[in-house]
Tab-separated table of C-alpha atoms and ligand atoms in Angstrom:
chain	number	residue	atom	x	y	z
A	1	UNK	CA	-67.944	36.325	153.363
A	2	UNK	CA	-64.252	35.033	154.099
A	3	UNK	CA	-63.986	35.313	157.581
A	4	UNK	CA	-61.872	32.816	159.186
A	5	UNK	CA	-60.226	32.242	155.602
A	6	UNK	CA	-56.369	32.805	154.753
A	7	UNK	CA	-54.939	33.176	151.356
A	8	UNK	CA	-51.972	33.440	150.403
A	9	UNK	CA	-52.155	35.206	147.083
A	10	UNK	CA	-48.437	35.361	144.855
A	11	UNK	CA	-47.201	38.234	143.058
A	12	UNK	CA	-49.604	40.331	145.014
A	13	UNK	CA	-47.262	43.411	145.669
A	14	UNK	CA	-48.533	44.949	142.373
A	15	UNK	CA	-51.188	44.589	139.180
A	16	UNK	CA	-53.938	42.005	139.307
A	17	UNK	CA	-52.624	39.928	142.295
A	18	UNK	CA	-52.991	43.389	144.443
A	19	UNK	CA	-56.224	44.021	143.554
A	20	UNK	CA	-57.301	40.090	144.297
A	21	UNK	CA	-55.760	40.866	147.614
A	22	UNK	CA	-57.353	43.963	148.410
A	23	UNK	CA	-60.744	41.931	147.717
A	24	UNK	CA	-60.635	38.855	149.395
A	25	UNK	CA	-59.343	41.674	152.400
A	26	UNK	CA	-62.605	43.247	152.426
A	27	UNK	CA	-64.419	40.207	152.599
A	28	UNK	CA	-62.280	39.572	155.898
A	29	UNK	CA	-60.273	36.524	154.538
A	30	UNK	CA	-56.588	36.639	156.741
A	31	UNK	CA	-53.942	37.670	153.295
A	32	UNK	CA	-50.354	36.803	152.741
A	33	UNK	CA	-48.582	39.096	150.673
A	34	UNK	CA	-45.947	37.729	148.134
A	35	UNK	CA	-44.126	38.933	145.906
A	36	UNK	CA	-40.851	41.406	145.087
A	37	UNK	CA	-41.053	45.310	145.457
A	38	UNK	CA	-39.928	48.000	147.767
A	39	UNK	CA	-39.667	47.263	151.509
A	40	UNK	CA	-41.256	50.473	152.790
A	41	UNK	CA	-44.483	50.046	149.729
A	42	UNK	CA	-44.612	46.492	150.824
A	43	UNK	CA	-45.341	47.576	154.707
A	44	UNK	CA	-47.543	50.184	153.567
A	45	UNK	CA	-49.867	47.547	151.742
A	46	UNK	CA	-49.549	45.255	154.991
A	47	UNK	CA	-50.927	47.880	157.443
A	48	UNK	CA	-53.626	48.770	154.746
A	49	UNK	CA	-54.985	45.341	154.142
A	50	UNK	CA	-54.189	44.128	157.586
A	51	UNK	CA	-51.980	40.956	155.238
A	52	UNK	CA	-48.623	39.548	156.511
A	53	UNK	CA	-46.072	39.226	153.680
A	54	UNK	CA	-43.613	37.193	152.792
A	55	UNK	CA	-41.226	37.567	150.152
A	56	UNK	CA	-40.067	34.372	148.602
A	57	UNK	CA	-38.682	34.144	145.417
A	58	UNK	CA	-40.904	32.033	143.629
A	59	UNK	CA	-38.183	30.966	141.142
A	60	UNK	CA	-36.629	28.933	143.747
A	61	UNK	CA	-38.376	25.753	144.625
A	62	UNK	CA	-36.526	25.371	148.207
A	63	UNK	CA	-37.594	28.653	148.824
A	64	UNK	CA	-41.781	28.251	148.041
A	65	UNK	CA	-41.542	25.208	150.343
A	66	UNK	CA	-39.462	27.236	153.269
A	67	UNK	CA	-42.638	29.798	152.451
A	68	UNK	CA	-45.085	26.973	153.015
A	69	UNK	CA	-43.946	26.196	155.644
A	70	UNK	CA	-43.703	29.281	157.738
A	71	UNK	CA	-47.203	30.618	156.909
A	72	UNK	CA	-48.945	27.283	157.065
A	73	UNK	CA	-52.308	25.840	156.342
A	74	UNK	CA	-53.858	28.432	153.761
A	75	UNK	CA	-58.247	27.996	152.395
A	76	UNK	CA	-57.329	30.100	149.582
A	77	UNK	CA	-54.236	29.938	147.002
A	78	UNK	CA	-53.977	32.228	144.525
A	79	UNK	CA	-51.162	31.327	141.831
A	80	UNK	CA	-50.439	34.600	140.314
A	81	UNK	CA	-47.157	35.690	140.595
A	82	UNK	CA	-45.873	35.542	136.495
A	83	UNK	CA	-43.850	37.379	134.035
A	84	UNK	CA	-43.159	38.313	130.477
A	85	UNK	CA	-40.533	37.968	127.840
A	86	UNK	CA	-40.894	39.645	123.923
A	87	UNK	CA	-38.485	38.037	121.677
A	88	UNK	CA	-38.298	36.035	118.445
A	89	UNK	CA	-38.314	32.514	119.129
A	90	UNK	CA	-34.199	32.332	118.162
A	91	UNK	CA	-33.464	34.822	119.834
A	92	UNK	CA	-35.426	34.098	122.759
A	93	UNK	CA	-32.939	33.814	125.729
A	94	UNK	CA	-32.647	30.299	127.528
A	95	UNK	CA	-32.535	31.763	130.806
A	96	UNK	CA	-35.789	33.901	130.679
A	97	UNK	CA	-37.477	30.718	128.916
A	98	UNK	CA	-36.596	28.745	132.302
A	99	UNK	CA	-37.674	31.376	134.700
A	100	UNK	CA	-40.681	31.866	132.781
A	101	UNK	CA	-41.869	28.350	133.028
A	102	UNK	CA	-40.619	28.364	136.355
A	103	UNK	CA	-42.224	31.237	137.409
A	104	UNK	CA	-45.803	31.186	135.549
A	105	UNK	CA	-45.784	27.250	135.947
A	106	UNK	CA	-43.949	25.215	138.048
A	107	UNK	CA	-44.228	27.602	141.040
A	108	UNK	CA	-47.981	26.959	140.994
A	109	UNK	CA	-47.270	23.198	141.583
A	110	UNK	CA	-45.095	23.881	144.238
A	111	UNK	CA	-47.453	26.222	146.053
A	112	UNK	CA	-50.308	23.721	145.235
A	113	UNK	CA	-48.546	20.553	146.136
A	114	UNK	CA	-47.984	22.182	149.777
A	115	UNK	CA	-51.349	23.888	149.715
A	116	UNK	CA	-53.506	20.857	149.520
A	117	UNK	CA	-53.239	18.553	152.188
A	118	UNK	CA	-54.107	21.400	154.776
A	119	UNK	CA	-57.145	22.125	152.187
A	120	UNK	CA	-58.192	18.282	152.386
A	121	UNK	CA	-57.688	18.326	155.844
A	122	UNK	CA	-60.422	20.757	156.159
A	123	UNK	CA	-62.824	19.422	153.830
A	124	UNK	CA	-62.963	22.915	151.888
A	125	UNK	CA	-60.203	24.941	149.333
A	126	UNK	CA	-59.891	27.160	146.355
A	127	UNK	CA	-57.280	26.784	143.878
A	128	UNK	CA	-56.965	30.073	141.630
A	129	UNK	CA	-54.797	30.582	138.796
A	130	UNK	CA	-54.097	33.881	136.861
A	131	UNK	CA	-53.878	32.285	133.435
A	132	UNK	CA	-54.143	34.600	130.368
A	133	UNK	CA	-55.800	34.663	127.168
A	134	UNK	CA	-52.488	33.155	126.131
A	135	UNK	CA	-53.693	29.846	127.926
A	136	UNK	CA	-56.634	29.579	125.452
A	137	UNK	CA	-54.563	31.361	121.743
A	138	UNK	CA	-51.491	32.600	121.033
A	139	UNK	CA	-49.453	35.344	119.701
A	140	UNK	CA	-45.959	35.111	118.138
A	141	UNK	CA	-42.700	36.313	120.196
A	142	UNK	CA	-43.905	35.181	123.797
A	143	UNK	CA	-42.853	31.095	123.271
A	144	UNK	CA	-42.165	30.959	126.638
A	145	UNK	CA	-45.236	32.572	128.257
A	146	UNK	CA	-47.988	30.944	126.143
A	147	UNK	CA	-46.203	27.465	126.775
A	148	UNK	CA	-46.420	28.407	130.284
A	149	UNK	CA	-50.080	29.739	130.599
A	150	UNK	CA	-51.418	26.662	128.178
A	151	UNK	CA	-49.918	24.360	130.943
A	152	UNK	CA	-51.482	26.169	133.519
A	153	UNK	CA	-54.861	25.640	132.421
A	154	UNK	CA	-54.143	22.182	131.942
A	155	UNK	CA	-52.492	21.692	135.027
A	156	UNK	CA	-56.150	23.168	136.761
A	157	UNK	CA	-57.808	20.892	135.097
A	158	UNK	CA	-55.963	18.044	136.459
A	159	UNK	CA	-55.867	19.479	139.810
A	160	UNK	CA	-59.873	20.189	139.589
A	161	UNK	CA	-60.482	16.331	138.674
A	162	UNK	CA	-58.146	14.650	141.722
A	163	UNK	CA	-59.872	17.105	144.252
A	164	UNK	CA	-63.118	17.211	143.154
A	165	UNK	CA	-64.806	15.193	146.211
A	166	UNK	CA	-62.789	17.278	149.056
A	167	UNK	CA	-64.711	20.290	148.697
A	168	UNK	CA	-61.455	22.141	147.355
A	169	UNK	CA	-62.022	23.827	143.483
A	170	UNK	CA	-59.489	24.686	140.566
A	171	UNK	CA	-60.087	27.367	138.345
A	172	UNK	CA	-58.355	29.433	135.863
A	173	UNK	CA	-59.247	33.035	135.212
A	174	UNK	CA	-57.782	34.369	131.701
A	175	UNK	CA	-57.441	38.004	131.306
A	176	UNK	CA	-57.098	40.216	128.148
A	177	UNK	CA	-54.699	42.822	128.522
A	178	UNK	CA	-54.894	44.390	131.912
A	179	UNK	CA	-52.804	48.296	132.357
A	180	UNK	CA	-50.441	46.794	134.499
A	181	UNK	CA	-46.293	47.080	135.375
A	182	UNK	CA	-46.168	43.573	133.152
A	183	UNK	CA	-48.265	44.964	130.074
A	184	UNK	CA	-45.975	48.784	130.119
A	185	UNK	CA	-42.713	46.528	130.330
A	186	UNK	CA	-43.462	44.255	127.025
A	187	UNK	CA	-43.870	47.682	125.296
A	188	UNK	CA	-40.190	48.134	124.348
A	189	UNK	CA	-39.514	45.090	123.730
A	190	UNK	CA	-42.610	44.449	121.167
A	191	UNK	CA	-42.143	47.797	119.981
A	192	UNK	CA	-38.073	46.032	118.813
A	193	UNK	CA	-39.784	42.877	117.746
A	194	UNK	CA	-41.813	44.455	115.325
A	195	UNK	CA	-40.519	48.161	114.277
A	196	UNK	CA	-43.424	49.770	115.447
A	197	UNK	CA	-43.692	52.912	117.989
A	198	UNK	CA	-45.142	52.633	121.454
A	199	UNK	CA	-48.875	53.943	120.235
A	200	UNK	CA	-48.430	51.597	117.706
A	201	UNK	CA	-47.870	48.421	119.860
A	202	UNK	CA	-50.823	49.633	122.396
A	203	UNK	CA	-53.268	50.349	119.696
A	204	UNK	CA	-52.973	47.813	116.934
A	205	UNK	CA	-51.084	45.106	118.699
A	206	UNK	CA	-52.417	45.190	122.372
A	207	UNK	CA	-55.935	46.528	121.883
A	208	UNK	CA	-56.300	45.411	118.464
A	209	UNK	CA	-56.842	42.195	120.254
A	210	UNK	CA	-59.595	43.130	122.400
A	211	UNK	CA	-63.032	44.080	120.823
A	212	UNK	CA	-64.033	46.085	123.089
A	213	UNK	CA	-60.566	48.270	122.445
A	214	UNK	CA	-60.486	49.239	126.535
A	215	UNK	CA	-57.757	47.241	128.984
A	216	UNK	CA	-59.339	45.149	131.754
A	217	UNK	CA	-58.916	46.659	134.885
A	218	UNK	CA	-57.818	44.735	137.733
A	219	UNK	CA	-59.960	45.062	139.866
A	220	UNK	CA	-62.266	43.113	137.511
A	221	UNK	CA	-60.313	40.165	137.581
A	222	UNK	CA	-60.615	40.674	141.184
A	223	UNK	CA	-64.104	40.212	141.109
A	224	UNK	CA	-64.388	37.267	139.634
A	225	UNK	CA	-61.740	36.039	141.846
A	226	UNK	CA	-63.881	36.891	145.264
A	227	UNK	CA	-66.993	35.068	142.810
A	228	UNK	CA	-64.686	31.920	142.978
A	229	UNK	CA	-63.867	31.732	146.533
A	230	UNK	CA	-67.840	31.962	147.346
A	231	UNK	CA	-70.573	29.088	148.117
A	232	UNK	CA	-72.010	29.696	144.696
A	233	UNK	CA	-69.049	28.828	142.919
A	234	UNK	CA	-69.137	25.611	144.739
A	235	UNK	CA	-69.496	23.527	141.740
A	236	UNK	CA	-67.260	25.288	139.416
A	237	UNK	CA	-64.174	23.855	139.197
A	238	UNK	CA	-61.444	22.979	136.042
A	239	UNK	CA	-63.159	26.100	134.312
A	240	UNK	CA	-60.627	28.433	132.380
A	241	UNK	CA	-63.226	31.679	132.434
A	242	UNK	CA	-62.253	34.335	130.157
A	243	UNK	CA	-62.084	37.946	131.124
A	244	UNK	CA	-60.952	39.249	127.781
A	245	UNK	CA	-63.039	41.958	126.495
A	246	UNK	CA	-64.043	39.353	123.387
A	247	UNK	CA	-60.487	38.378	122.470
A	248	UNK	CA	-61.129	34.704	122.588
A	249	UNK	CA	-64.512	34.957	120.912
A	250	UNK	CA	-62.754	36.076	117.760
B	301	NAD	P1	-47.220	42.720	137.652
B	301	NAD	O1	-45.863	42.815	137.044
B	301	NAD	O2	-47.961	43.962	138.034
B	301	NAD	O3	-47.181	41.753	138.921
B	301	NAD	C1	-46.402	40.596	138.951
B	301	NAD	C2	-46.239	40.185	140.393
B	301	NAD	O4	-45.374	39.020	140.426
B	301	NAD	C3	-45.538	41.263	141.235
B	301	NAD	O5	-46.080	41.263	142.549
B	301	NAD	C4	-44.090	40.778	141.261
B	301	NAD	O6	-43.365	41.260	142.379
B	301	NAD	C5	-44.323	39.288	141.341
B	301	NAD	N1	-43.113	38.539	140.992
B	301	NAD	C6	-42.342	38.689	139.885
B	301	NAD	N2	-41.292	37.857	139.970
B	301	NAD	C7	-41.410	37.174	141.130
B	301	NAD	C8	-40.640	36.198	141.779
B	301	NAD	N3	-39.499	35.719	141.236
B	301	NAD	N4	-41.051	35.716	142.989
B	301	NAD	C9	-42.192	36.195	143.552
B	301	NAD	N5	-42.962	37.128	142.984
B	301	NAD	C10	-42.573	37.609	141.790
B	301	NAD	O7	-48.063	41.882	136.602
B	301	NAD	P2	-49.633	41.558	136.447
B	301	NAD	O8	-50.002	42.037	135.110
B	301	NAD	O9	-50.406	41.962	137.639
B	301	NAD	O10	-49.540	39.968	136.343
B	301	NAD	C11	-50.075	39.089	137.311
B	301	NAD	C12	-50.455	37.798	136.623
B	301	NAD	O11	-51.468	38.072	135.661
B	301	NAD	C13	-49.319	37.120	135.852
B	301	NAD	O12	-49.382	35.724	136.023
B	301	NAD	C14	-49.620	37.494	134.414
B	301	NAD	O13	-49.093	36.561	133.509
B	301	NAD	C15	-51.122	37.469	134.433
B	301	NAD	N6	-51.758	38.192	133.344
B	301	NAD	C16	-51.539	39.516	133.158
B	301	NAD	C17	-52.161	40.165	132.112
B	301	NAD	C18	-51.960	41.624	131.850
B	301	NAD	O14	-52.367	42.074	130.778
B	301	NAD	N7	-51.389	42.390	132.760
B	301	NAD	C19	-52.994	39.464	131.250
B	301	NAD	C20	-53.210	38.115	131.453
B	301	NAD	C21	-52.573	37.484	132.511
């Protein structure tokens, strides 16, 4: 289905981006790797998706364009790369406000910005965001993060309305909680912000969320991800599609 495509999908050395690598791979789309891990894990994934990588840190402005530059022209961006921060908003630290936003949002207009005149050239793009559920609702001690993930999905929607006639879509896809290295590392921290033990923070603060009471896996997100890159998905674009076991409904 995505021969003769590349993608450059961030943050996919682990979690959800991984998985949304590994698909569009088996549909035969050309992947970049990005994202930070261990050298020897990161050629391993390489020779099993048959990906290049390149390991920009995505924090850095000067350093997404050097990236842009060096793998050129991509069909498919995915804007994935993100992280997390648990703390009460005063005593939230400054720094991991900034490289949250910078990270979960401004990143993804730097990739885009440098994306999209190879995709217009070509008459044919796909713009993919992991947002969250925290793009659509909230929950108290991650300031930074929903700020960041609310943008995003109005950012997409901007993005989806000024492209809309070159054949290149925007979409957001907002998970639930997914088991991955992000989810495990907010334990601790949740687990301080609220005096609660670590079955305590999975079960009535993580999955108390989700009606269904299961995590989303990722390769489900990855799924929908390959359903957005396809000819049916043609005219979907500035959607914010939920993946949530029922959070949002609520
Ligand atoms: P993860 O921690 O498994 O993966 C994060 C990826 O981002 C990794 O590849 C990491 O190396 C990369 N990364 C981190 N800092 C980077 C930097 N400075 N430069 C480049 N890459 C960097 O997390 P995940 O759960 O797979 O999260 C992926 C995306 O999904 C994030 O945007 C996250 O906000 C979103 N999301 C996750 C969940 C969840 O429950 N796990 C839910 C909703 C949305």
């Amino acid at each position: 289905m995505l021969k003769e495509k590349r993608a450059l999908v961030t943050g996919s050395t682990s979690g959800i981006g991984l998985a949304i690598a590994r698909a569009l791979a088996a549909e035969g789309a050309e992947v970049i790797l990005n994202g930070l891990g261990d050298a020897d894990e990161i050629a391993r994934l390489c020779e099993e998706l048959g990906a290049t990588y390149n390991g920009a840190n995505l924090l850095d402005p000067a350093a997404i364009a050097q990236m842009m530059a060096d793998i050129g022209p991509v069909d498919i961006l995915v804007n994935n790369a993100g992280m997390q921060h648990v703390a009460p908003v005063e005593d939230f630290p400054p720094e991991k406000w900034d490289a949250i936003l910078a990270l979960n949002l401004s990143a993804a207009f730097h990739t885009t910005r440098l994306a999209v005149p190879g995709m217009k050239a070509k008459g044919w793009g796909r713009i993919i965001a992991t947002a969250s559920a925290h793009s659509l609702t909230a929950s108290p001690f991650k300031s930074a993060y929903v700020a960041a993930k609310h943008a995003m999905a109005g950012f997409t929607k901007s993005i989806a309305l000024e492209l809309a006639t070159h054949g290149i879509t925007a979409n957001c896809i907002s998970p639930g909680y997914v088991w991955t290295p992000l989810v495990e590392g907010q334990i601790p921290d949740t687990m301080a912000a609220r005096g609660l033990t670590r079955d305590q923070v999975i079960n009535d603060v993580l999955l108390a969320k989700q009606p269904t009471k299961s995590f989303v896996q990722p390769e489900d997100v990855a799924a929908l991800a390959l359903f957005l890159c396809g000819d049916a998905a043609r005219n979907i674009t500035g959607a914010n599609y939920s993946i949530d076991g029922g959070w949002t409904a609520g």
